[in-house]
Amino acid sequence: MKAHVADPSETEKLIRAFASFRSETVKKDCYWTAGGGMEHTKQLKVRIREESAVDDSAGQTVVTYKRKEFAGNVEVNDEKEFTVDNRADFEALLGDLGFAPAISKEKQTKTFDWTAVDGTAVGIELSVVGALGWFIEIEILADSPDSAKIAHARDLVRSTLTRCGIPESAIETRFYTDMLAELTQPR
């Protein structure tokens, strides 16, 4: 789940009161689509991410493909991810398959970890996303979740959001790519 953050300093203070700081990174993403457009949310997209620590230029290139859906206003993803050693060669493959770069974004992120009372690991990211502003993302990873696990995760994500001082009215259900595409469309 992601939500808009009105006061990043206050939100960070609330997060640090119960979660452990893990890292601060810069994530530079380029989304590739068949045909290069972002018109269809359901369109097949491949993300190439250059991720590095804020204080270090060394990093890794991670490729992600997601099958996205929403359960209410909680995003549920089936995510496939792997690293590549040669980005240029991978991009050449995507081009040969008919994909083209469609949109890019940069996100500076502070990542925190928290373990709920029941032992569930919860990831919390506080990020500034280019022209879109500040967001919080709360994530629970699960292998082969059933409907009960998804419902439990949804409740835990919501309660974590509240603990971070973010009202449910701040929840954002649009994807970053859709919001960025809206910014670049002529009015």
N, CA and C atoms as an extended XYZ file, in Angstrom:
561
Properties=species:S:1:pos:R:3:atomname:S:1:resname:S:1:resid:I:1 pbc="F F F"
N         0.847       -1.165        0.000 N   MET     1
C         0.000        0.000        0.000 CA  MET     1
C         0.893        1.228        0.000 C   MET     1
N         0.483        2.232       -0.745 N   LYS     2
C         1.221        3.489       -0.678 CA  LYS     2
C         0.248        4.611       -0.380 C   LYS     2
N         0.783        5.643        0.242 N   ALA     3
C        -0.031        6.792        0.619 CA  ALA     3
C         0.819        8.053        0.549 C   ALA     3
N         0.149        9.165        0.306 N   HIS     4
C         0.812       10.468        0.297 CA  HIS     4
C         1.221       10.830        1.727 C   HIS     4
N         2.344       11.523        1.843 N   VAL     5
C         2.855       11.952        3.144 CA  VAL     5
C         2.916       13.476        3.149 C   VAL     5
N         2.203       14.078        4.097 N   ALA     6
C         2.161       15.542        4.187 CA  ALA     6
C         3.379       16.106        4.920 C   ALA     6
N         3.847       15.404        5.953 N   ASP     7
C         4.963       15.879        6.770 CA  ASP     7
C         5.995       14.753        6.911 C   ASP     7
N         6.952       14.673        5.960 N   PRO     8
C         7.904       13.560        5.989 CA  PRO     8
C         8.742       13.490        7.261 C   PRO     8
N         9.093       14.624        7.844 N   SER     9
C         9.900       14.609        9.075 CA  SER     9
C         9.137       13.986       10.228 C   SER     9
N         7.887       14.373       10.389 N   GLU    10
C         7.059       13.820       11.465 CA  GLU    10
C         6.791       12.332       11.225 C   GLU    10
N         6.529       11.968        9.978 N   THR    11
C         6.283       10.564        9.653 CA  THR    11
C         7.518        9.723        9.948 C   THR    11
N         8.696       10.229        9.575 N   GLU    12
C         9.928        9.490        9.863 CA  GLU    12
C        10.128        9.320       11.358 C   GLU    12
N         9.839       10.348       12.117 N   LYS    13
C         9.974       10.271       13.576 CA  LYS    13
C         9.057        9.177       14.142 C   LYS    13
N         7.822        9.110       13.653 N   LEU    14
C         6.886        8.087       14.119 CA  LEU    14
C         7.357        6.682       13.726 C   LEU    14
N         7.873        6.535       12.510 N   ILE    15
C         8.379        5.229       12.056 CA  ILE    15
C         9.551        4.783       12.916 C   ILE    15
N        10.498        5.695       13.139 N   ARG    16
C        11.699        5.345       13.913 CA  ARG    16
C        11.362        4.959       15.362 C   ARG    16
N        10.181        5.343       15.849 N   ALA    17
C         9.784        4.999       17.216 CA  ALA    17
C         9.486        3.506       17.378 C   ALA    17
N         9.198        2.800       16.268 N   PHE    18
C         8.882        1.371       16.401 CA  PHE    18
C         9.593        0.470       15.391 C   PHE    18
N        10.201        1.046       14.361 N   ALA    19
C        10.842        0.238       13.318 CA  ALA    19
C        12.338        0.520       13.276 C   ALA    19
N        13.090       -0.418       12.704 N   SER    20
C        14.542       -0.285       12.586 CA  SER    20
C        14.916        0.244       11.212 C   SER    20
N        15.786        1.239       11.196 N   PHE    21
C        16.286        1.775        9.935 CA  PHE    21
C        17.178        0.731        9.269 C   PHE    21
N        16.962        0.485        7.957 N   ARG    22
C        17.777       -0.479        7.215 CA  ARG    22
C        18.748        0.213        6.282 C   ARG    22
N        18.246        1.146        5.441 N   SER    23
C        19.128        1.745        4.443 CA  SER    23
C        18.474        2.968        3.820 C   SER    23
N        19.314        3.731        3.117 N   GLU    24
C        18.820        4.840        2.302 CA  GLU    24
C        19.383        4.631        0.906 C   GLU    24
N        18.486        4.584       -0.060 N   THR    25
C        18.890        4.280       -1.433 CA  THR    25
C        18.290        5.251       -2.432 C   THR    25
N        18.906        5.253       -3.606 N   VAL    26
C        18.358        5.953       -4.763 CA  VAL    26
C        17.995        4.874       -5.772 C   VAL    26
N        16.756        4.924       -6.250 N   LYS    27
C        16.256        3.946       -7.216 CA  LYS    27
C        15.887        4.685       -8.497 C   LYS    27
N        16.613        4.378       -9.565 N   LYS    28
C        16.350        4.990      -10.866 CA  LYS    28
C        15.716        3.925      -11.751 C   LYS    28
N        14.449        4.144      -12.085 N   ASP    29
C        13.664        3.151      -12.818 CA  ASP    29
C        13.367        3.603      -14.233 C   ASP    29
N        13.423        2.654      -15.154 N   CYS    30
C        12.964        2.878      -16.526 CA  CYS    30
C        11.995        1.741      -16.844 C   CYS    30
N        10.786        2.111      -17.248 N   TYR    31
C         9.757        1.130      -17.588 CA  TYR    31
C         9.719        0.957      -19.094 C   TYR    31
N         9.772       -0.292      -19.518 N   TRP    32
C         9.715       -0.653      -20.934 CA  TRP    32
C         8.377       -1.336      -21.192 C   TRP    32
N         7.749       -0.988      -22.314 N   THR    33
C         6.491       -1.623      -22.703 CA  THR    33
C         6.548       -2.008      -24.169 C   THR    33
N         5.678       -2.937      -24.552 N   ALA    34
C         5.556       -3.285      -25.968 CA  ALA    34
C         4.968       -2.068      -26.667 C   ALA    34
N         5.705       -1.464      -27.558 N   GLY    35
C         5.255       -0.257      -28.249 CA  GLY    35
C         5.667        1.028      -27.565 C   GLY    35
N         6.124        0.952      -26.323 N   GLY    36
C         6.656        2.128      -25.648 CA  GLY    36
C         5.642        3.032      -24.992 C   GLY    36
N         4.340        2.756      -25.091 N   GLY    37
C         3.328        3.636      -24.494 CA  GLY    37
C         2.924        3.179      -23.113 C   GLY    37
N         2.284        4.068      -22.371 N   MET    38
C         1.815        3.736      -21.026 CA  MET    38
C         0.285        3.847      -20.947 C   MET    38
N        -0.391        3.784      -22.101 N   GLU    39
C        -1.828        4.039      -22.134 CA  GLU    39
C        -2.649        3.037      -21.335 C   GLU    39
N        -2.227        1.809      -21.266 N   HIS    40
C        -3.031        0.763      -20.650 CA  HIS    40
C        -2.370        0.257      -19.371 C   HIS    40
N        -3.060        0.403      -18.256 N   THR    41
C        -2.524       -0.052      -16.979 CA  THR    41
C        -2.228       -1.548      -17.006 C   THR    41
N        -3.024       -2.328      -17.724 N   LYS    42
C        -2.846       -3.781      -17.772 CA  LYS    42
C        -1.749       -4.190      -18.760 C   LYS    42
N        -1.187       -3.231      -19.487 N   GLN    43
C        -0.160       -3.530      -20.486 CA  GLN    43
C         1.082       -4.139      -19.820 C   GLN    43
N         1.709       -5.087      -20.512 N   LEU    44
C         2.919       -5.724      -20.015 CA  LEU    44
C         4.033       -4.680      -19.891 C   LEU    44
N         4.604       -4.576      -18.683 N   LYS    45
C         5.681       -3.634      -18.417 CA  LYS    45
C         6.843       -4.378      -17.776 C   LYS    45
N         8.039       -3.963      -18.120 N   VAL    46
C         9.250       -4.480      -17.504 CA  VAL    46
C         9.989       -3.280      -16.917 C   VAL    46
N        10.359       -3.384      -15.642 N   ARG    47
C        11.088       -2.283      -15.003 CA  ARG    47
C        12.547       -2.659      -14.882 C   ARG    47
N        13.405       -1.739      -15.306 N   ILE    48
C        14.842       -1.882      -15.078 CA  ILE    48
C        15.208       -0.836      -14.034 C   ILE    48
N        15.767       -1.297      -12.917 N   ARG    49
C        16.085       -0.401      -11.807 CA  ARG    49
C        17.576       -0.418      -11.520 C   ARG    49
N        18.150        0.778      -11.475 N   GLU    50
C        19.507        0.973      -10.959 CA  GLU    50
C        19.319        1.403       -9.512 C   GLU    50
N        19.799        0.576       -8.591 N   GLU    51
C        19.630        0.879       -7.175 CA  GLU    51
C        20.985        0.976       -6.508 C   GLU    51
N        21.192        2.075       -5.776 N   SER    52
C        22.457        2.251       -5.080 CA  SER    52
C        22.218        2.980       -3.760 C   SER    52
N        23.146        2.798       -2.839 N   ALA    53
C        23.083        3.510       -1.571 CA  ALA    53
C        23.293        4.986       -1.843 C   ALA    53
N        22.655        5.830       -1.045 N   VAL    54
C        22.759        7.278       -1.231 CA  VAL    54
C        24.204        7.744       -1.189 C   VAL    54
N        25.013        7.155       -0.306 N   ASP    55
C        26.394        7.593       -0.126 CA  ASP    55
C        27.392        6.804       -0.977 C   ASP    55
N        26.897        6.039       -1.954 N   ASP    56
C        27.779        5.187       -2.749 CA  ASP    56
C        27.214        5.063       -4.158 C   ASP    56
N        28.044        5.199       -5.179 N   SER    57
C        27.560        5.085       -6.551 CA  SER    57
C        27.456        3.629       -6.996 C   SER    57
N        28.110        2.709       -6.280 N   ALA    58
C        28.030        1.296       -6.650 CA  ALA    58
C        26.630        0.776       -6.337 C   ALA    58
N        26.140       -0.067       -7.193 N   GLY    59
C        24.805       -0.616       -6.973 CA  GLY    59
C        24.585       -1.815       -7.853 C   GLY    59
N        23.327       -2.099       -8.112 N   GLN    60
C        22.999       -3.235       -8.952 CA  GLN    60
C        21.855       -2.875       -9.884 C   GLN    60
N        21.732       -3.660      -10.954 N   THR    61
C        20.651       -3.493      -11.908 CA  THR    61
C        19.672       -4.638      -11.700 C   THR    61
N        18.433       -4.279      -11.352 N   VAL    62
C        17.402       -5.260      -11.046 CA  VAL    62
C        16.277       -5.117      -12.065 C   VAL    62
N        15.860       -6.244      -12.624 N   VAL    63
C        14.746       -6.274      -13.566 CA  VAL    63
C        13.543       -6.854      -12.835 C   VAL    63
N        12.383       -6.199      -13.005 N   THR    64
C        11.166       -6.647      -12.333 CA  THR    64
C        10.020       -6.707      -13.324 C   THR    64
N         9.249       -7.761      -13.218 N   TYR    65
C         7.995       -7.907      -13.934 CA  TYR    65
C         6.937       -8.222      -12.885 C   TYR    65
N         5.817       -7.481      -12.906 N   LYS    66
C         4.775       -7.692      -11.903 CA  LYS    66
C         3.438       -7.972      -12.581 C   LYS    66
N         2.691       -8.880      -11.977 N   ARG    67
C         1.272       -9.016      -12.293 CA  ARG    67
C         0.568       -8.297      -11.144 C   ARG    67
N        -0.077       -7.168      -11.452 N   LYS    68
C        -0.664       -6.326      -10.409 CA  LYS    68
C        -2.176       -6.449      -10.381 C   LYS    68
N        -2.694       -6.392       -9.171 N   GLU    69
C        -4.138       -6.289       -8.996 CA  GLU    69
C        -4.390       -5.614       -7.656 C   GLU    69
N        -5.620       -5.189       -7.443 N   PHE    70
C        -5.984       -4.558       -6.181 CA  PHE    70
C        -7.005       -5.412       -5.459 C   PHE    70
N        -6.844       -5.517       -4.147 N   ALA    71
C        -7.837       -6.112       -3.257 CA  ALA    71
C        -8.309       -4.956       -2.390 C   ALA    71
N        -9.411       -4.336       -2.781 N   GLY    72
C        -9.825       -3.083       -2.154 CA  GLY    72
C        -8.842       -2.022       -2.600 C   GLY    72
N        -8.229       -1.313       -1.655 N   ASN    73
C        -7.218       -0.320       -2.029 CA  ASN    73
C        -5.810       -0.788       -1.662 C   ASN    73
N        -5.650       -2.108       -1.517 N   VAL    74
C        -4.344       -2.694       -1.245 CA  VAL    74
C        -3.870       -3.396       -2.518 C   VAL    74
N        -2.673       -3.040       -2.953 N   GLU    75
C        -2.092       -3.646       -4.151 CA  GLU    75
C        -1.543       -5.029       -3.802 C   GLU    75
N        -1.909       -6.027       -4.613 N   VAL    76
C        -1.406       -7.386       -4.442 CA  VAL    76
C        -0.666       -7.738       -5.721 C   VAL    76
N         0.633       -8.026       -5.601 N   ASN    77
C         1.473       -8.281       -6.768 CA  ASN    77
C         2.048       -9.683       -6.750 C   ASN    77
N         2.084      -10.277       -7.933 N   ASP    78
C         2.886      -11.469       -8.165 CA  ASP    78
C         4.118      -10.930       -8.884 C   ASP    78
N         5.249      -10.919       -8.200 N   GLU    79
C         6.426      -10.204       -8.684 CA  GLU    79
C         7.560      -11.167       -9.003 C   GLU    79
N         8.142      -10.990      -10.172 N   LYS    80
C         9.320      -11.746      -10.594 CA  LYS    80
C        10.467      -10.751      -10.699 C   LYS    80
N        11.617      -11.098      -10.106 N   GLU    81
C        12.721      -10.153      -10.050 CA  GLU    81
C        14.045      -10.891      -10.199 C   GLU    81
N        14.970      -10.268      -10.927 N   PHE    82
C        16.309      -10.839      -11.088 CA  PHE    82
C        17.277       -9.715      -11.418 C   PHE    82
N        18.563       -9.959      -11.185 N   THR    83
C        19.582       -8.968      -11.513 CA  THR    83
C        20.194       -9.297      -12.875 C   THR    83
N        20.724       -8.260      -13.525 N   VAL    84
C        21.459       -8.448      -14.778 CA  VAL    84
C        22.824       -7.796      -14.628 C   VAL    84
N        23.826       -8.424      -15.240 N   ASP    85
C        25.182       -7.883      -15.188 CA  ASP    85
C        25.435       -6.875      -16.295 C   ASP    85
N        24.697       -7.017      -17.409 N   ASN    86
C        24.930       -6.141      -18.555 CA  ASN    86
C        23.604       -5.533      -18.993 C   ASN    86
N        23.338       -4.322      -18.515 N   ARG    87
C        22.073       -3.653      -18.807 CA  ARG    87
C        21.898       -3.418      -20.303 C   ARG    87
N        22.947       -2.987      -20.972 N   ALA    88
C        22.846       -2.682      -22.407 CA  ALA    88
C        22.418       -3.913      -23.200 C   ALA    88
N        22.974       -5.077      -22.879 N   ASP    89
C        22.587       -6.298      -23.588 CA  ASP    89
C        21.127       -6.659      -23.300 C   ASP    89
N        20.703       -6.489      -22.056 N   PHE    90
C        19.308       -6.796      -21.718 CA  PHE    90
C        18.364       -5.834      -22.441 C   PHE    90
N        18.724       -4.547      -22.496 N   GLU    91
C        17.897       -3.577      -23.211 CA  GLU    91
C        17.843       -3.899      -24.707 C   GLU    91
N        18.941       -4.397      -25.268 N   ALA    92
C        18.946       -4.799      -26.681 CA  ALA    92
C        17.952       -5.950      -26.890 C   ALA    92
N        17.922       -6.900      -25.952 N   LEU    93
C        16.961       -8.004      -26.033 CA  LEU    93
C        15.530       -7.466      -25.985 C   LEU    93
N        15.249       -6.569      -25.031 N   LEU    94
C        13.904       -5.994      -24.945 CA  LEU    94
C        13.523       -5.306      -26.251 C   LEU    94
N        14.449       -4.534      -26.827 N   GLY    95
C        14.182       -3.863      -28.095 CA  GLY    95
C        13.872       -4.857      -29.202 C   GLY    95
N        14.624       -5.942      -29.274 N   ASP    96
C        14.380       -6.974      -30.288 CA  ASP    96
C        13.034       -7.657      -30.080 C   ASP    96
N        12.536       -7.684      -28.843 N   LEU    97
C        11.232       -8.282      -28.552 CA  LEU    97
C        10.078       -7.298      -28.772 C   LEU    97
N        10.398       -6.072      -29.213 N   GLY    98
C         9.361       -5.089      -29.504 CA  GLY    98
C         9.037       -4.144      -28.362 C   GLY    98
N         9.864       -4.144      -27.327 N   PHE    99
C         9.663       -3.227      -26.214 CA  PHE    99
C        10.446       -1.943      -26.456 C   PHE    99
N         9.991       -0.858      -25.829 N   ALA   100
C        10.686        0.423      -25.909 CA  ALA   100
C        10.537        1.135      -24.568 C   ALA   100
N        11.487        2.011      -24.224 N   PRO   101
C        11.352        2.771      -22.979 CA  PRO   101
C        10.103        3.648      -23.029 C   PRO   101
N         9.343        3.663      -21.937 N   ALA   102
C         8.098        4.424      -21.914 CA  ALA   102
C         8.138        5.573      -20.917 C   ALA   102
N         8.644        5.310      -19.728 N   ILE   103
C         8.637        6.348      -18.696 CA  ILE   103
C         9.720        6.016      -17.668 C   ILE   103
N        10.247        7.053      -17.042 N   SER   104
C        11.283        6.874      -16.020 CA  SER   104
C        10.858        7.572      -14.738 C   SER   104
N        11.420        7.093      -13.630 N   LYS   105
C        11.197        7.778      -12.359 CA  LYS   105
C        12.415        7.586      -11.477 C   LYS   105
N        12.588        8.520      -10.560 N   GLU   106
C        13.654        8.407       -9.567 CA  GLU   106
C        13.034        8.554       -8.201 C   GLU   106
N        13.479        7.691       -7.299 N   LYS   107
C        12.915        7.637       -5.956 CA  LYS   107
C        14.061        7.578       -4.960 C   LYS   107
N        14.098        8.521       -4.017 N   GLN   108
C        15.057        8.457       -2.921 CA  GLN   108
C        14.305        7.922       -1.715 C   GLN   108
N        14.806        6.808       -1.158 N   THR   109
C        14.039        6.028       -0.195 CA  THR   109
C        14.815        5.731        1.078 C   THR   109
N        14.131        5.892        2.205 N   LYS   110
C        14.618        5.381        3.485 CA  LYS   110
C        13.774        4.151        3.799 C   LYS   110
N        14.450        3.027        4.054 N   THR   111
C        13.762        1.761        4.285 CA  THR   111
C        13.895        1.348        5.748 C   THR   111
N        12.782        0.881        6.303 N   PHE   112
C        12.713        0.461        7.695 CA  PHE   112
C        12.105       -0.934        7.764 C   PHE   112
N        12.486       -1.683        8.791 N   ASP   113
C        11.945       -3.019        9.032 CA  ASP   113
C        11.256       -3.045       10.382 C   ASP   113
N        10.167       -3.775       10.429 N   TRP   114
C         9.430       -3.948       11.671 CA  TRP   114
C         8.836       -5.347       11.681 C   TRP   114
N         8.826       -5.984       12.832 N   THR   115
C         8.204       -7.292       12.983 CA  THR   115
C         7.000       -7.145       13.908 C   THR   115
N         5.835       -7.503       13.385 N   ALA   116
C         4.595       -7.417       14.159 CA  ALA   116
C         4.607       -8.462       15.276 C   ALA   116
N         3.693       -8.318       16.206 N   VAL   117
C         3.602       -9.222       17.357 CA  VAL   117
C         3.484      -10.676       16.911 C   VAL   117
N         2.785      -10.927       15.797 N   ASP   118
C         2.599      -12.307       15.333 CA  ASP   118
C         3.790      -12.833       14.534 C   ASP   118
N         4.871      -12.026       14.427 N   GLY   119
C         6.073      -12.451       13.724 CA  GLY   119
C         6.122      -12.059       12.256 C   GLY   119
N         5.096      -11.401       11.751 N   THR   120
C         5.062      -10.981       10.353 CA  THR   120
C         6.055       -9.843       10.126 C   THR   120
N         6.924      -10.021        9.128 N   ALA   121
C         7.887       -8.978        8.766 CA  ALA   121
C         7.197       -7.944        7.891 C   ALA   121
N         7.367       -6.681        8.256 N   VAL   122
C         6.744       -5.576        7.542 CA  VAL   122
C         7.843       -4.636        7.066 C   VAL   122
N         7.831       -4.309        5.785 N   GLY   123
C         8.765       -3.336        5.224 CA  GLY   123
C         8.080       -1.991        5.080 C   GLY   123
N         8.781       -0.946        5.457 N   ILE   124
C         8.236        0.409        5.368 CA  ILE   124
C         9.246        1.260        4.615 C   ILE   124
N         8.777        1.953        3.581 N   GLU   125
C         9.632        2.868        2.832 CA  GLU   125
C         9.041        4.267        2.887 C   GLU   125
N         9.894        5.234        3.178 N   LEU   126
C         9.532        6.647        3.126 CA  LEU   126
C        10.335        7.235        1.979 C   LEU   126
N         9.623        7.714        0.938 N   SER   127
C        10.303        8.088       -0.305 CA  SER   127
C         9.812        9.425       -0.843 C   SER   127
N        10.732       10.114       -1.507 N   VAL   128
C        10.348       11.242       -2.335 CA  VAL   128
C        10.480       10.744       -3.774 C   VAL   128
N         9.413       10.910       -4.543 N   VAL   129
C         9.336       10.373       -5.895 CA  VAL   129
C         9.245       11.541       -6.876 C   VAL   129
N        10.402       11.984       -7.356 N   GLY   130
C        10.456       13.044       -8.351 CA  GLY   130
C         9.450       14.146       -8.109 C   GLY   130
N         8.722       14.513       -9.163 N   ALA   131
C         7.745       15.593       -9.109 CA  ALA   131
C         6.465       15.204       -8.366 C   ALA   131
N         6.332       13.949       -7.981 N   LEU   132
C         5.103       13.495       -7.329 CA  LEU   132
C         5.071       13.789       -5.843 C   LEU   132
N         6.220       13.970       -5.214 N   GLY   133
C         6.263       14.289       -3.795 CA  GLY   133
C         6.582       13.092       -2.917 C   GLY   133
N         6.168       13.182       -1.647 N   TRP   134
C         6.503       12.203       -0.616 CA  TRP   134
C         5.428       11.130       -0.483 C   TRP   134
N         5.900        9.898       -0.283 N   PHE   135
C         5.012        8.749       -0.116 CA  PHE   135
C         5.563        7.817        0.949 C   PHE   135
N         4.656        7.054        1.528 N   ILE   136
C         5.026        5.929        2.364 CA  ILE   136
C         4.505        4.686        1.653 C   ILE   136
N         5.315        3.637        1.665 N   GLU   137
C         4.891        2.344        1.128 CA  GLU   137
C         5.086        1.309        2.224 C   GLU   137
N         4.075        0.491        2.416 N   ILE   138
C         4.139       -0.565        3.421 CA  ILE   138
C         3.924       -1.881        2.688 C   ILE   138
N         4.832       -2.830        2.946 N   GLU   139
C         4.829       -4.071        2.175 CA  GLU   139
C         5.025       -5.279        3.086 C   GLU   139
N         4.275       -6.316        2.780 N   ILE   140
C         4.449       -7.613        3.425 CA  ILE   140
C         4.646       -8.625        2.309 C   ILE   140
N         5.754       -9.352        2.369 N   LEU   141
C         6.048      -10.362        1.358 CA  LEU   141
C         5.544      -11.717        1.835 C   LEU   141
N         4.925      -12.459        0.912 N   ALA   142
C         4.427      -13.789        1.259 CA  ALA   142
C         4.525      -14.689        0.036 C   ALA   142
N         5.006      -15.889        0.255 N   ASP   143
C         5.039      -16.886       -0.805 CA  ASP   143
C         3.698      -17.604       -0.851 C   ASP   143
N         3.105      -17.685       -2.025 N   SER   144
C         1.842      -18.411       -2.245 CA  SER   144
C         0.780      -18.090       -1.187 C   SER   144
N         0.421      -16.813       -1.033 N   PRO   145
C        -0.564      -16.476        0.001 CA  PRO   145
C        -1.977      -16.920       -0.388 C   PRO   145
N        -2.715      -17.400        0.600 N   ASP   146
C        -4.124      -17.715        0.373 CA  ASP   146
C        -4.946      -16.496        0.790 C   ASP   146
N        -6.259      -16.587        0.652 N   SER   147
C        -7.110      -15.425        0.933 CA  SER   147
C        -7.019      -15.002        2.403 C   SER   147
N        -6.840      -15.948        3.320 N   ALA   148
C        -6.713      -15.591        4.740 CA  ALA   148
C        -5.430      -14.815        5.000 C   ALA   148
N        -4.311      -15.252        4.376 N   LYS   149
C        -3.043      -14.535        4.546 CA  LYS   149
C        -3.123      -13.137        3.939 C   LYS   149
N        -3.778      -13.015        2.793 N   ILE   150
C        -3.926      -11.705        2.154 CA  ILE   150
C        -4.769      -10.789        3.036 C   ILE   150
N        -5.861      -11.304        3.606 N   ALA   151
C        -6.712      -10.496        4.491 CA  ALA   151
C        -5.932      -10.050        5.733 C   ALA   151
N        -5.152      -10.973        6.320 N   HIS   152
C        -4.345      -10.625        7.497 CA  HIS   152
C        -3.316       -9.543        7.133 C   HIS   152
N        -2.649       -9.718        5.988 N   ALA   153
C        -1.651       -8.735        5.549 CA  ALA   153
C        -2.303       -7.384        5.317 C   ALA   153
N        -3.471       -7.369        4.689 N   ARG   154
C        -4.186       -6.114        4.433 CA  ARG   154
C        -4.483       -5.393        5.740 C   ARG   154
N        -4.964       -6.135        6.762 N   ASP   155
C        -5.263       -5.526        8.064 CA  ASP   155
C        -3.996       -5.002        8.731 C   ASP   155
N        -2.907       -5.764        8.641 N   LEU   156
C        -1.642       -5.360        9.251 CA  LEU   156
C        -1.057       -4.132        8.540 C   LEU   156
N        -1.180       -4.084        7.223 N   VAL   157
C        -0.703       -2.915        6.474 CA  VAL   157
C        -1.483       -1.671        6.901 C   VAL   157
N        -2.789       -1.803        7.013 N   ARG   158
C        -3.630       -0.665        7.427 CA  ARG   158
C        -3.276       -0.188        8.842 C   ARG   158
N        -3.094       -1.120        9.765 N   SER   159
C        -2.770       -0.715       11.135 CA  SER   159
C        -1.375       -0.099       11.208 C   SER   159
N        -0.453       -0.572       10.358 N   THR   160
C         0.889        0.017       10.307 CA  THR   160
C         0.817        1.438        9.758 C   THR   160
N        -0.007        1.641        8.745 N   LEU   161
C        -0.197        2.983        8.186 CA  LEU   161
C        -0.690        3.946        9.270 C   LEU   161
N        -1.653        3.504       10.047 N   THR   162
C        -2.175        4.318       11.144 CA  THR   162
C        -1.080        4.615       12.163 C   THR   162
N        -0.275        3.613       12.478 N   ARG   163
C         0.823        3.775       13.439 CA  ARG   163
C         1.845        4.806       12.949 C   ARG   163
N         1.955        4.947       11.618 N   CYS   164
C         2.871        5.924       11.021 CA  CYS   164
C         2.248        7.316       10.933 C   CYS   164
N         1.024        7.456       11.430 N   GLY   165
C         0.365        8.759       11.452 CA  GLY   165
C        -0.260        9.167       10.132 C   GLY   165
N        -0.493        8.221        9.257 N   ILE   166
C        -1.044        8.528        7.937 CA  ILE   166
C        -2.518        8.130        7.901 C   ILE   166
N        -3.419        9.063        7.559 N   PRO   167
C        -4.845        8.714        7.489 CA  PRO   167
C        -5.148        7.888        6.233 C   PRO   167
N        -6.187        7.065        6.306 N   GLU   168
C        -6.570        6.258        5.142 CA  GLU   168
C        -6.944        7.131        3.951 C   GLU   168
N        -7.367        8.364        4.202 N   SER   169
C        -7.714        9.271        3.099 CA  SER   169
C        -6.501        9.611        2.232 C   SER   169
N        -5.288        9.357        2.734 N   ALA   170
C        -4.063        9.655        1.976 CA  ALA   170
C        -3.632        8.490        1.084 C   ALA   170
N        -4.332        7.346        1.166 N   ILE   171
C        -3.964        6.181        0.355 CA  ILE   171
C        -4.078        6.522       -1.124 C   ILE   171
N        -3.075        6.111       -1.872 N   GLU   172
C        -3.025        6.336       -3.323 CA  GLU   172
C        -3.130        4.993       -4.026 C   GLU   172
N        -4.151        4.826       -4.857 N   THR   173
C        -4.335        3.556       -5.565 CA  THR   173
C        -3.774        3.589       -6.987 C   THR   173
N        -3.413        4.765       -7.468 N   ARG   174
C        -2.809        4.812       -8.805 CA  ARG   174
C        -1.351        4.373       -8.716 C   ARG   174
N        -0.853        3.781       -9.801 N   PHE   175
C         0.550        3.418       -9.883 CA  PHE   175
C         1.365        4.682      -10.142 C   PHE   175
N         2.619        4.690       -9.670 N   TYR   176
C         3.491        5.836       -9.929 CA  TYR   176
C         3.575        6.131      -11.416 C   TYR   176
N         3.672        5.087      -12.221 N   THR   177
C         3.803        5.296      -13.673 CA  THR   177
C         2.589        6.009      -14.234 C   THR   177
N         1.393        5.670      -13.751 N   ASP   178
C         0.181        6.348      -14.216 CA  ASP   178
C         0.186        7.814      -13.791 C   ASP   178
N         0.599        8.087      -12.552 N   MET   179
C         0.645        9.472      -12.071 CA  MET   179
C         1.664       10.279      -12.871 C   MET   179
N         2.831        9.689      -13.161 N   LEU   180
C         3.836       10.393      -13.951 CA  LEU   180
C         3.366       10.629      -15.383 C   LEU   180
N         2.675        9.645      -15.957 N   ALA   181
C         2.150        9.812      -17.309 CA  ALA   181
C         1.128       10.952      -17.357 C   ALA   181
N         0.308       11.066      -16.293 N   GLU   182
C        -0.664       12.163      -16.223 CA  GLU   182
C         0.027       13.522      -16.204 C   GLU   182
N         1.182       13.607      -15.527 N   LEU   183
C         1.925       14.873      -15.471 CA  LEU   183
C         2.447       15.298      -16.842 C   LEU   183
N         2.760       14.317      -17.684 N   THR   184
C         3.384       14.637      -18.981 CA  THR   184
C         2.376       14.770      -20.115 C   THR   184
N         1.099       14.428      -19.861 N   GLN   185
C         0.087       14.544      -20.908 CA  GLN   185
C        -0.327       15.990      -21.064 C   GLN   185
N        -0.492       16.443      -22.315 N   PRO   186
C        -0.967       17.812      -22.525 CA  PRO   186
C        -2.400       17.963      -22.036 C   PRO   186
N        -2.686       19.162      -21.551 N   ARG   187
C        -4.049       19.422      -21.029 CA  ARG   187
C        -4.798       20.338      -21.940 C   ARG   187
